[in-house]
Amino acid sequence: TGLPVLGYLPHMPEAVFGSRHLGLYTAAEIDGLAARIGALAVDGGSGRGPLMVPIWYHYQPGAELWIHTGPRSRKAEAIRAAGRFSLLVERTEPTIRYVSVEGPVTRIEQGTDERSREMAARYLPPEKVDGFVEYERTQLGEHVSIFMRPERWLSADLGAL
């Protein structure tokens, strides 16, 4: 190649750095984010900033992400109008880690007790799930499940920097 060799570095297993740009990790690599409360963001409408609210969510790798909310809630109406939303999940202990995802809404389905139970089981102790489902049905009223196809992910483990 015509380039002079000035030296070399021997292989040093203790000095291997993963291929990371700014500490980015895939969502599957960030443990401890599964049952966190998410921050949902969606276009707030004309002349408004984004609507950002805390929300329970459900996601399994490779599947759609879904949320459960009232069909006439401000977030449901904003999601219908925008056709997409974003979700951020973070933790701060022992290090700051986060994952954000955004994508299009794929469908909106009528809520069911089974889906309410599935969601509640991610966040509540087992002995509280049935009571919550009953409370949701009798006190909070009708719900819908809004499904999103994850399209873009951004994640980081800032403790890895």
Short mmCIF file of C-alpha atoms in Angstrom, two decimals:
data_model
loop_
_atom_site.label_atom_id
_atom_site.label_comp_id
_atom_site.label_asym_id
_atom_site.label_seq_id
_atom_site.Cartn_x
_atom_site.Cartn_y
_atom_site.Cartn_z
CA THR A 1 0.00 0.00 0.00
CA GLY A 2 3.03 2.25 0.27
CA LEU A 3 2.23 3.30 3.85
CA PRO A 4 5.02 2.91 6.37
CA VAL A 5 4.30 0.74 9.44
CA LEU A 6 5.22 2.72 12.55
CA GLY A 7 4.19 0.14 15.12
CA TYR A 8 1.25 -1.97 16.26
CA LEU A 9 -0.94 -2.65 19.26
CA PRO A 10 -1.09 -6.25 20.44
CA HIS A 11 -4.51 -7.82 21.10
CA MET A 12 -5.54 -6.84 24.63
CA PRO A 13 -8.83 -8.51 25.72
CA GLU A 14 -9.10 -6.19 28.74
CA ALA A 15 -9.13 -3.16 26.42
CA VAL A 16 -12.02 -4.19 24.17
CA PHE A 17 -14.73 -1.58 23.76
CA GLY A 18 -18.12 -2.49 22.35
CA SER A 19 -19.21 -0.84 19.15
CA ARG A 20 -21.19 1.99 20.75
CA HIS A 21 -21.81 5.51 19.59
CA LEU A 22 -22.53 7.84 22.52
CA GLY A 23 -23.34 4.84 24.71
CA LEU A 24 -26.27 3.71 22.54
CA TYR A 25 -27.72 0.30 23.29
CA THR A 26 -30.52 -1.67 21.75
CA ALA A 27 -33.73 -1.77 23.76
CA ALA A 28 -33.23 -5.48 24.49
CA GLU A 29 -29.86 -4.75 26.13
CA ILE A 30 -31.24 -2.37 28.73
CA ASP A 31 -32.47 -4.39 31.68
CA GLY A 32 -34.78 -3.01 34.30
CA LEU A 33 -37.03 -1.03 31.98
CA ALA A 34 -39.76 -3.62 31.47
CA ALA A 35 -42.26 -2.56 34.14
CA ARG A 36 -41.51 1.14 34.36
CA ILE A 37 -44.09 3.82 33.83
CA GLY A 38 -43.59 5.37 30.42
CA ALA A 39 -43.86 8.99 29.31
CA LEU A 40 -46.10 9.16 26.28
CA ALA A 41 -45.66 12.06 23.85
CA VAL A 42 -47.94 12.94 20.97
CA ASP A 43 -48.59 16.02 18.85
CA GLY A 44 -50.75 18.28 21.02
CA GLY A 45 -52.54 19.93 18.12
CA SER A 46 -52.49 23.32 16.47
CA GLY A 47 -50.66 25.94 18.48
CA ARG A 48 -49.81 23.57 21.31
CA GLY A 49 -46.67 21.79 22.35
CA PRO A 50 -46.59 18.00 22.52
CA LEU A 51 -48.91 16.32 24.98
CA MET A 52 -46.72 14.41 27.45
CA VAL A 53 -48.29 12.16 30.09
CA PRO A 54 -47.21 9.24 32.25
CA ILE A 55 -48.74 5.92 31.20
CA TRP A 56 -48.56 2.18 31.71
CA TYR A 57 -47.50 0.35 28.57
CA HIS A 58 -46.98 -3.22 27.40
CA TYR A 59 -44.23 -4.41 25.08
CA GLN A 60 -42.64 -7.73 24.17
CA PRO A 61 -39.60 -7.70 21.84
CA GLY A 62 -40.64 -8.13 18.23
CA ALA A 63 -44.30 -7.32 18.93
CA GLU A 64 -46.38 -4.18 18.91
CA LEU A 65 -46.28 -1.85 21.87
CA TRP A 66 -49.67 -1.03 23.36
CA ILE A 67 -51.26 1.29 25.87
CA HIS A 68 -54.65 1.27 27.56
CA THR A 69 -56.67 4.48 28.00
CA GLY A 70 -60.12 6.00 27.91
CA PRO A 71 -61.49 6.27 24.35
CA ARG A 72 -62.33 9.96 24.75
CA SER A 73 -59.26 10.96 26.77
CA ARG A 74 -57.15 13.82 25.45
CA LYS A 75 -54.29 11.41 24.72
CA ALA A 76 -56.54 9.02 22.76
CA GLU A 77 -57.93 11.89 20.70
CA ALA A 78 -54.45 13.31 20.04
CA ILE A 79 -53.13 9.87 19.04
CA ARG A 80 -56.05 9.36 16.65
CA ALA A 81 -55.39 12.77 15.07
CA ALA A 82 -51.62 12.30 14.78
CA GLY A 83 -51.67 8.61 13.81
CA ARG A 84 -48.49 7.98 15.81
CA PHE A 85 -46.92 8.56 19.23
CA SER A 86 -43.66 8.23 21.13
CA LEU A 87 -42.90 6.61 24.46
CA LEU A 88 -39.91 7.18 26.75
CA VAL A 89 -38.97 4.82 29.58
CA GLU A 90 -36.12 5.57 31.95
CA ARG A 91 -34.48 4.52 35.16
CA THR A 92 -31.94 6.41 37.25
CA GLU A 93 -30.53 3.75 39.58
CA PRO A 94 -27.88 2.40 39.60
CA THR A 95 -27.13 4.30 36.39
CA ILE A 96 -29.21 6.42 34.05
CA ARG A 97 -30.66 4.30 31.27
CA TYR A 98 -33.44 5.10 28.85
CA VAL A 99 -35.23 3.87 25.77
CA SER A 100 -37.51 5.90 23.55
CA VAL A 101 -39.55 4.51 20.71
CA GLU A 102 -41.89 6.05 18.19
CA GLY A 103 -44.06 4.68 15.46
CA PRO A 104 -47.42 4.60 13.75
CA VAL A 105 -50.66 3.44 15.32
CA THR A 106 -51.61 0.11 13.78
CA ARG A 107 -55.01 -0.37 15.39
CA ILE A 108 -57.30 0.67 18.22
CA GLU A 109 -59.37 -2.04 19.89
CA GLN A 110 -62.09 -2.03 22.50
CA GLY A 111 -60.62 -2.73 25.95
CA THR A 112 -61.28 -6.04 27.66
CA ASP A 113 -60.90 -7.32 31.21
CA GLU A 114 -58.24 -9.73 29.92
CA ARG A 115 -56.18 -6.91 28.45
CA SER A 116 -56.65 -4.82 31.62
CA ARG A 117 -55.48 -7.78 33.70
CA GLU A 118 -52.44 -8.31 31.44
CA MET A 119 -51.43 -4.66 31.81
CA ALA A 120 -52.09 -4.46 35.56
CA ALA A 121 -50.06 -7.62 36.18
CA ARG A 122 -46.96 -5.81 34.86
CA TYR A 123 -47.25 -3.09 37.49
CA LEU A 124 -49.13 -4.39 40.52
CA PRO A 125 -48.59 -7.20 43.03
CA PRO A 126 -50.63 -10.29 42.05
CA GLU A 127 -53.08 -9.84 44.92
CA LYS A 128 -53.98 -6.31 43.67
CA VAL A 129 -54.65 -7.11 39.99
CA ASP A 130 -58.27 -8.30 40.22
CA GLY A 131 -59.23 -5.36 42.43
CA PHE A 132 -57.69 -2.93 39.96
CA VAL A 133 -59.50 -4.53 37.01
CA GLU A 134 -62.79 -4.24 38.91
CA TYR A 135 -62.04 -0.60 39.81
CA GLU A 136 -61.14 0.22 36.21
CA ARG A 137 -64.36 -1.35 34.90
CA THR A 138 -66.72 0.18 37.49
CA GLN A 139 -65.08 3.54 38.23
CA LEU A 140 -63.01 4.51 35.19
CA GLY A 141 -65.33 3.16 32.52
CA GLU A 142 -64.69 2.13 28.95
CA HIS A 143 -61.12 1.73 27.71
CA VAL A 144 -59.38 1.15 24.41
CA SER A 145 -56.05 -0.48 23.63
CA ILE A 146 -53.95 1.51 21.18
CA PHE A 147 -51.26 -0.44 19.36
CA MET A 148 -48.10 1.04 17.86
CA ARG A 149 -45.55 -0.56 15.54
CA PRO A 150 -42.12 0.45 16.88
CA GLU A 151 -40.31 2.20 14.06
CA ARG A 152 -37.45 4.19 15.59
CA TRP A 153 -35.59 3.43 18.80
CA LEU A 154 -33.15 5.57 20.73
CA SER A 155 -31.55 4.17 23.86
CA ALA A 156 -28.60 4.75 26.11
CA ASP A 157 -26.91 3.48 29.23
CA LEU A 158 -25.13 6.61 30.43
CA GLY A 159 -23.30 4.60 33.07
CA ALA A 160 -21.46 2.78 30.28
CA LEU A 161 -19.74 5.96 29.05
#
